[in-house]
């Protein structure tokens, strides 16, 4: 997919970056709300780069979900300063639900897979990385402590839902959406035990893994698991790099994706053993469908000699090194 190089698009991208930085640096809930609204309005034009009806539908779904989250965020954050309100005791819970809706977390996750399945890979990359930074940071640093039991429960549900729902999918973007939901569960568990730095570290490693993967899928124009079997006939090096990233996202040791999960297990084992076991169970289900993708793509052969044409062949010179750097040399050094 080609992105416009017009000044309007450049301004949109700058606004997208600055709005997130404003939300992260704001000391007032009203400023946080305003920055996240600006972020929403900046991301919509990026999602609608073409006249594709599917992308338009995904943009509308995203706007409606984020608008509802913004309304709940504004209502709950302003009501926190009204101690005599009848709903004052419920406002922290509503505030948490608003952030979860913006994050795409269970139980407010229903919009996320359908939006991911409707937009381009580059938009999926932005939605899965940069757009999650502000709500995840708010969840980790700013939310009231009385809701931490609720957040921990939803973290466990994220892992289960992400694992179970991902098993039945054949579209790569939908699979990555449910995988993201599962990873959000691990990040939320770190936020619930007051380890915000560990939460952001997990998120940074996750972004490092999916960035070359999503870029490769965009340049190769692949959207279904059956397309992966054609990749080996085009470039065996790229095929193996992508398969290793899939295994790393699944949390298979000793790859990079295993390290943040090991860190989370070590932090949860003292006080949250049940939640830790649920997270591990969800991760095993994630490993199952990732292994299914890898084994299928490596065993099945395609009659076609080449997959769909590349958008930009020269870009592959950057994708392959980026993929190799994401494979997991750091765990081997530590071991």
Tab-separated table of C-alpha atoms in Angstrom:
chain	number	residue	atom	x	y	z
A	1	UNK	CA	0.000	0.000	0.000
A	2	UNK	CA	1.366	3.412	-0.955
A	3	UNK	CA	1.034	6.242	1.532
A	4	UNK	CA	0.593	9.766	0.343
A	5	UNK	CA	3.618	12.071	0.640
A	6	UNK	CA	1.485	15.208	0.659
A	7	UNK	CA	2.036	17.962	3.246
A	8	UNK	CA	-1.355	17.099	4.720
A	9	UNK	CA	-0.246	13.553	5.484
A	10	UNK	CA	3.041	14.811	6.929
A	11	UNK	CA	1.094	17.142	9.223
A	12	UNK	CA	-1.176	14.256	10.215
A	13	UNK	CA	1.787	12.075	11.174
A	14	UNK	CA	3.392	14.890	13.178
A	15	UNK	CA	0.104	15.492	14.990
A	16	UNK	CA	-0.209	11.760	15.685
A	17	UNK	CA	3.192	11.712	17.369
A	18	UNK	CA	2.771	14.971	19.278
A	19	UNK	CA	-0.708	14.087	20.563
A	20	UNK	CA	0.590	10.883	22.148
A	21	UNK	CA	3.506	12.750	23.723
A	22	UNK	CA	1.043	15.336	25.053
A	23	UNK	CA	-1.087	12.599	26.616
A	24	UNK	CA	1.983	11.053	28.247
A	25	UNK	CA	3.214	14.354	29.679
A	26	UNK	CA	-0.109	15.832	30.803
A	27	UNK	CA	-0.729	16.362	34.512
A	28	UNK	CA	-4.474	16.906	34.159
A	29	UNK	CA	-7.161	14.446	33.080
A	30	UNK	CA	-8.745	17.072	30.840
A	31	UNK	CA	-5.486	17.521	28.933
A	32	UNK	CA	-5.114	13.741	28.663
A	33	UNK	CA	-8.605	13.522	27.172
A	34	UNK	CA	-7.911	16.359	24.722
A	35	UNK	CA	-4.611	14.832	23.584
A	36	UNK	CA	-6.208	11.434	23.022
A	37	UNK	CA	-9.017	13.044	21.009
A	38	UNK	CA	-6.419	14.776	18.848
A	39	UNK	CA	-4.664	11.444	18.466
A	40	UNK	CA	-7.913	9.827	17.298
A	41	UNK	CA	-8.565	12.525	14.702
A	42	UNK	CA	-4.977	12.198	13.450
A	43	UNK	CA	-5.139	8.433	12.993
A	44	UNK	CA	-8.418	8.315	11.041
A	45	UNK	CA	-6.927	9.870	7.834
A	46	UNK	CA	-4.047	7.380	7.989
A	47	UNK	CA	-6.518	4.501	8.071
A	48	UNK	CA	-8.446	5.897	5.079
A	49	UNK	CA	-5.606	6.292	2.576
A	50	UNK	CA	-7.525	4.484	-0.168
A	51	UNK	CA	-11.127	4.386	-1.319
A	52	UNK	CA	-11.454	0.791	-0.134
A	53	UNK	CA	-14.863	0.249	1.459
A	54	UNK	CA	-13.365	-2.227	3.910
A	55	UNK	CA	-10.928	0.370	5.242
A	56	UNK	CA	-13.736	2.909	5.512
A	57	UNK	CA	-15.791	0.435	7.525
A	58	UNK	CA	-12.838	-0.261	9.814
A	59	UNK	CA	-12.251	3.464	10.300
A	60	UNK	CA	-15.877	4.013	11.309
A	61	UNK	CA	-15.726	1.122	13.798
A	62	UNK	CA	-12.523	2.499	15.267
A	63	UNK	CA	-13.973	5.994	15.547
A	64	UNK	CA	-17.142	4.792	17.290
A	65	UNK	CA	-15.222	2.660	19.796
A	66	UNK	CA	-12.723	5.418	20.574
A	67	UNK	CA	-15.460	8.068	20.795
A	68	UNK	CA	-17.300	5.952	23.371
A	69	UNK	CA	-14.073	5.481	25.303
A	70	UNK	CA	-13.399	9.223	25.203
A	71	UNK	CA	-16.902	9.999	26.476
A	72	UNK	CA	-16.495	7.573	29.387
A	73	UNK	CA	-13.024	8.958	30.108
A	74	UNK	CA	-14.266	12.550	30.212
A	75	UNK	CA	-17.298	11.692	32.351
A	76	UNK	CA	-15.403	9.577	34.879
A	77	UNK	CA	-12.337	11.814	35.180
A	78	UNK	CA	-14.397	14.945	35.826
A	79	UNK	CA	-16.648	13.109	38.300
A	80	UNK	CA	-13.628	12.120	40.387
A	81	UNK	CA	-13.641	15.711	41.662
A	82	UNK	CA	-17.255	15.454	42.826
A	83	UNK	CA	-17.069	13.552	46.138
A	84	UNK	CA	-20.774	13.984	46.812
A	85	UNK	CA	-21.903	12.474	43.513
A	86	UNK	CA	-24.102	9.383	43.777
A	87	UNK	CA	-21.855	7.564	41.297
A	88	UNK	CA	-18.578	8.709	42.843
A	89	UNK	CA	-17.635	5.218	44.055
A	90	UNK	CA	-18.112	3.781	40.559
A	91	UNK	CA	-16.113	6.423	38.697
A	92	UNK	CA	-12.685	4.769	39.095
A	93	UNK	CA	-14.146	1.565	37.647
A	94	UNK	CA	-15.693	3.457	34.719
A	95	UNK	CA	-12.378	5.248	34.169
A	96	UNK	CA	-10.583	1.901	34.036
A	97	UNK	CA	-13.172	0.553	31.579
A	98	UNK	CA	-12.687	3.626	29.367
A	99	UNK	CA	-8.926	3.056	29.201
A	100	UNK	CA	-9.473	-0.643	28.466
A	101	UNK	CA	-11.858	0.268	25.655
A	102	UNK	CA	-9.232	2.521	24.100
A	103	UNK	CA	-6.597	-0.173	24.590
A	104	UNK	CA	-8.685	-2.944	23.030
A	105	UNK	CA	-8.592	-5.044	26.188
A	106	UNK	CA	-11.123	-7.592	27.436
A	107	UNK	CA	-14.034	-7.023	28.111
A	108	UNK	CA	-14.006	-4.077	25.665
A	109	UNK	CA	-12.082	-5.825	22.899
A	110	UNK	CA	-14.853	-6.585	20.403
A	111	UNK	CA	-13.965	-3.745	18.021
A	112	UNK	CA	-10.257	-4.559	17.847
A	113	UNK	CA	-10.100	-7.769	15.719
A	114	UNK	CA	-12.676	-6.500	13.214
A	115	UNK	CA	-10.827	-3.197	12.779
A	116	UNK	CA	-7.481	-4.982	12.373
A	117	UNK	CA	-8.997	-7.245	9.710
A	118	UNK	CA	-10.276	-4.235	7.740
A	119	UNK	CA	-7.232	-1.983	7.463
A	120	UNK	CA	-3.794	-2.183	5.836
A	121	UNK	CA	-0.764	-3.756	7.480
A	122	UNK	CA	0.923	-0.396	8.093
A	123	UNK	CA	-2.219	0.903	9.798
A	124	UNK	CA	-2.321	-2.337	11.801
A	125	UNK	CA	1.266	-1.693	12.878
A	126	UNK	CA	0.464	1.825	14.086
A	127	UNK	CA	-2.699	0.606	15.825
A	128	UNK	CA	-0.840	-2.213	17.586
A	129	UNK	CA	2.130	-0.123	18.716
A	130	UNK	CA	1.962	3.662	18.834
A	131	UNK	CA	-1.792	3.886	19.444
A	132	UNK	CA	-1.503	1.645	22.504
A	133	UNK	CA	1.305	3.610	24.139
A	134	UNK	CA	-0.836	6.328	25.747
A	135	UNK	CA	-3.653	4.138	27.185
A	136	UNK	CA	-1.172	1.506	28.379
A	137	UNK	CA	0.935	4.150	30.136
A	138	UNK	CA	-2.178	5.583	31.788
A	139	UNK	CA	-3.150	2.082	32.898
A	140	UNK	CA	0.311	1.466	34.352
A	141	UNK	CA	1.035	4.827	35.973
A	142	UNK	CA	-2.160	6.760	36.716
A	143	UNK	CA	-5.135	4.557	37.527
A	144	UNK	CA	-6.405	4.340	41.147
A	145	UNK	CA	-4.990	1.475	43.195
A	146	UNK	CA	-8.428	0.246	44.278
A	147	UNK	CA	-9.044	-1.146	40.758
A	148	UNK	CA	-5.952	-3.319	40.615
A	149	UNK	CA	-7.832	-6.532	41.455
A	150	UNK	CA	-10.195	-5.819	38.569
A	151	UNK	CA	-7.251	-5.142	36.246
A	152	UNK	CA	-5.571	-8.392	37.290
A	153	UNK	CA	-8.782	-10.339	36.592
A	154	UNK	CA	-9.075	-8.750	33.153
A	155	UNK	CA	-5.403	-9.528	32.484
A	156	UNK	CA	-6.136	-13.219	32.981
A	157	UNK	CA	-9.206	-12.968	30.746
A	158	UNK	CA	-7.126	-11.299	28.025
A	159	UNK	CA	-4.731	-14.240	27.954
A	160	UNK	CA	-7.564	-16.780	27.718
A	161	UNK	CA	-9.587	-14.886	25.092
A	162	UNK	CA	-6.509	-14.162	22.980
A	163	UNK	CA	-5.497	-17.817	23.014
A	164	UNK	CA	-8.915	-19.387	22.438
A	165	UNK	CA	-10.136	-17.016	19.735
A	166	UNK	CA	-6.846	-17.040	17.849
A	167	UNK	CA	-7.036	-20.794	17.258
A	168	UNK	CA	-9.968	-20.602	14.855
A	169	UNK	CA	-8.594	-17.892	12.560
A	170	UNK	CA	-7.049	-18.143	9.104
A	171	UNK	CA	-6.554	-14.436	8.362
A	172	UNK	CA	-3.163	-13.173	9.500
A	173	UNK	CA	-4.389	-9.756	10.627
A	174	UNK	CA	-7.089	-11.305	12.823
A	175	UNK	CA	-4.572	-13.747	14.290
A	176	UNK	CA	-2.235	-10.872	15.130
A	177	UNK	CA	-5.143	-8.999	16.735
A	178	UNK	CA	-5.924	-11.860	19.114
A	179	UNK	CA	-2.217	-12.358	19.748
A	180	UNK	CA	-2.024	-8.691	20.721
A	181	UNK	CA	-4.942	-9.174	23.120
A	182	UNK	CA	-3.043	-12.038	24.745
A	183	UNK	CA	0.099	-9.920	25.116
A	184	UNK	CA	-1.965	-7.072	26.585
A	185	UNK	CA	-2.965	-9.480	29.354
A	186	UNK	CA	0.677	-9.985	30.314
A	187	UNK	CA	1.315	-6.230	30.278
A	188	UNK	CA	-1.772	-5.519	32.394
A	189	UNK	CA	-0.670	-8.065	34.992
A	190	UNK	CA	2.558	-6.088	35.416
A	191	UNK	CA	0.574	-2.868	35.760
A	192	UNK	CA	-1.647	-4.486	38.402
A	193	UNK	CA	1.317	-5.354	40.644
A	194	UNK	CA	2.705	-1.813	40.338
A	195	UNK	CA	5.570	-2.599	37.960
A	196	UNK	CA	5.053	0.120	35.313
A	197	UNK	CA	8.652	0.032	34.092
A	198	UNK	CA	8.430	-3.718	33.472
A	199	UNK	CA	5.117	-3.174	31.673
A	200	UNK	CA	6.622	-0.619	29.288
A	201	UNK	CA	9.680	-2.843	28.764
A	202	UNK	CA	7.403	-5.723	27.737
A	203	UNK	CA	5.567	-3.385	25.365
A	204	UNK	CA	8.838	-2.167	23.818
A	205	UNK	CA	9.996	-5.740	23.128
A	206	UNK	CA	6.604	-6.579	21.629
A	207	UNK	CA	6.823	-3.550	19.322
A	208	UNK	CA	10.343	-4.555	18.268
A	209	UNK	CA	9.094	-8.006	17.262
A	210	UNK	CA	5.968	-7.082	15.337
A	211	UNK	CA	7.395	-4.095	13.434
A	212	UNK	CA	9.493	-6.076	10.897
A	213	UNK	CA	6.767	-8.723	10.722
A	214	UNK	CA	3.994	-6.278	9.827
A	215	UNK	CA	6.246	-4.398	7.404
A	216	UNK	CA	7.116	-7.652	5.656
A	217	UNK	CA	3.458	-8.630	5.366
A	218	UNK	CA	2.691	-5.212	3.914
A	219	UNK	CA	5.434	-5.345	1.286
A	220	UNK	CA	4.611	-8.956	0.393
A	221	UNK	CA	0.892	-8.182	0.274
A	222	UNK	CA	-0.014	-11.276	2.325
A	223	UNK	CA	-3.226	-11.542	4.324
A	224	UNK	CA	-3.901	-15.268	4.791
A	225	UNK	CA	-1.974	-18.145	6.331
A	226	UNK	CA	-2.093	-20.040	3.033
A	227	UNK	CA	0.051	-17.322	1.436
A	228	UNK	CA	2.954	-18.175	3.744
A	229	UNK	CA	3.551	-21.490	1.983
A	230	UNK	CA	4.407	-19.516	-1.165
A	231	UNK	CA	7.016	-17.418	0.599
A	232	UNK	CA	9.758	-20.059	0.708
A	233	UNK	CA	9.819	-20.274	-3.085
A	234	UNK	CA	10.437	-16.525	-3.274
A	235	UNK	CA	12.990	-15.964	-0.500
A	236	UNK	CA	14.034	-18.699	1.905
A	237	UNK	CA	15.960	-16.231	4.090
A	238	UNK	CA	12.948	-13.976	4.514
A	239	UNK	CA	10.737	-17.010	5.106
A	240	UNK	CA	12.944	-18.322	7.928
A	241	UNK	CA	13.252	-14.853	9.460
A	242	UNK	CA	9.486	-14.437	9.595
A	243	UNK	CA	9.005	-17.931	11.018
A	244	UNK	CA	11.484	-17.165	13.806
A	245	UNK	CA	9.629	-13.952	14.610
A	246	UNK	CA	6.370	-15.914	14.808
A	247	UNK	CA	8.000	-18.320	17.265
A	248	UNK	CA	9.429	-15.410	19.247
A	249	UNK	CA	5.980	-13.809	19.495
A	250	UNK	CA	4.683	-17.150	20.747
A	251	UNK	CA	7.147	-16.950	23.641
A	252	UNK	CA	9.238	-19.957	22.647
A	253	UNK	CA	12.556	-20.041	24.550
A	254	UNK	CA	15.287	-18.965	24.097
A	255	UNK	CA	14.005	-16.295	21.694
A	256	UNK	CA	13.461	-12.655	22.621
A	257	UNK	CA	9.693	-13.016	23.084
A	258	UNK	CA	10.275	-15.457	25.947
A	259	UNK	CA	12.251	-12.964	28.043
A	260	UNK	CA	9.416	-10.542	28.980
A	261	UNK	CA	7.174	-13.501	29.829
A	262	UNK	CA	9.888	-14.975	32.033
A	263	UNK	CA	10.263	-11.593	33.716
A	264	UNK	CA	6.501	-11.450	34.331
A	265	UNK	CA	6.418	-14.982	35.755
A	266	UNK	CA	9.249	-14.147	38.166
A	267	UNK	CA	7.349	-11.068	39.388
A	268	UNK	CA	3.990	-12.853	39.739
A	269	UNK	CA	5.131	-16.107	41.297
A	270	UNK	CA	5.255	-14.703	44.837
A	271	UNK	CA	1.718	-13.357	45.150
A	272	UNK	CA	-0.350	-14.124	42.032
A	273	UNK	CA	0.183	-17.818	41.332
A	274	UNK	CA	-3.340	-18.461	39.984
A	275	UNK	CA	-3.188	-15.522	37.575
A	276	UNK	CA	0.291	-16.617	36.538
A	277	UNK	CA	-0.989	-20.104	35.670
A	278	UNK	CA	-3.857	-18.633	33.621
A	279	UNK	CA	-1.417	-16.405	31.737
A	280	UNK	CA	0.816	-19.394	31.007
A	281	UNK	CA	-2.192	-21.376	29.789
A	282	UNK	CA	-3.128	-18.549	27.426
A	283	UNK	CA	0.471	-18.348	26.221
A	284	UNK	CA	0.463	-22.094	25.474
A	285	UNK	CA	-2.651	-21.605	23.334
A	286	UNK	CA	-0.873	-18.766	21.523
A	287	UNK	CA	2.089	-21.071	20.979
A	288	UNK	CA	-0.260	-23.668	19.482
A	289	UNK	CA	-1.622	-21.476	16.701
A	290	UNK	CA	1.774	-19.914	15.998
A	291	UNK	CA	3.301	-23.382	15.657
A	292	UNK	CA	0.402	-24.300	13.404
A	293	UNK	CA	1.277	-21.349	11.149
A	294	UNK	CA	4.986	-22.196	11.106
A	295	UNK	CA	4.591	-25.939	10.495
A	296	UNK	CA	1.957	-25.409	7.813
A	297	UNK	CA	4.064	-22.857	5.941
A	298	UNK	CA	7.161	-25.070	6.082
A	299	UNK	CA	5.522	-28.342	5.052
A	300	UNK	CA	3.023	-27.296	2.415
A	301	UNK	CA	4.324	-26.377	-1.016
A	302	UNK	CA	2.698	-24.088	-3.511
A	303	UNK	CA	2.399	-24.572	-7.247
A	304	UNK	CA	3.069	-20.882	-7.739
A	305	UNK	CA	6.689	-19.871	-8.119
A	306	UNK	CA	6.203	-16.416	-6.706
A	307	UNK	CA	3.786	-14.797	-4.330
A	308	UNK	CA	2.023	-11.527	-4.898
A	309	UNK	CA	4.402	-8.847	-6.216
A	310	UNK	CA	6.307	-6.673	-3.801
A	311	UNK	CA	5.293	-3.094	-3.330
A	312	UNK	CA	8.937	-2.071	-3.099
A	313	UNK	CA	11.708	-4.633	-3.636
A	314	UNK	CA	14.465	-2.397	-2.303
A	315	UNK	CA	12.703	-2.234	1.061
A	316	UNK	CA	13.445	-5.938	1.606
A	317	UNK	CA	17.096	-5.009	2.180
A	318	UNK	CA	15.959	-3.337	5.391
A	319	UNK	CA	13.345	-5.891	6.442
A	320	UNK	CA	15.630	-8.937	6.499
A	321	UNK	CA	18.257	-7.354	8.838
A	322	UNK	CA	15.455	-6.009	11.037
A	323	UNK	CA	13.954	-9.479	11.213
A	324	UNK	CA	17.290	-11.061	12.114
A	325	UNK	CA	17.880	-8.511	14.886
A	326	UNK	CA	14.502	-9.449	16.375
A	327	UNK	CA	15.284	-13.155	16.663
A	328	UNK	CA	16.698	-13.197	20.153
A	329	UNK	CA	20.436	-12.916	20.571
A	330	UNK	CA	20.050	-11.262	23.996
A	331	UNK	CA	18.638	-14.373	25.729
A	332	UNK	CA	21.549	-16.431	24.409
A	333	UNK	CA	24.025	-13.898	25.789
A	334	UNK	CA	22.304	-13.936	29.200
A	335	UNK	CA	22.288	-17.747	29.295
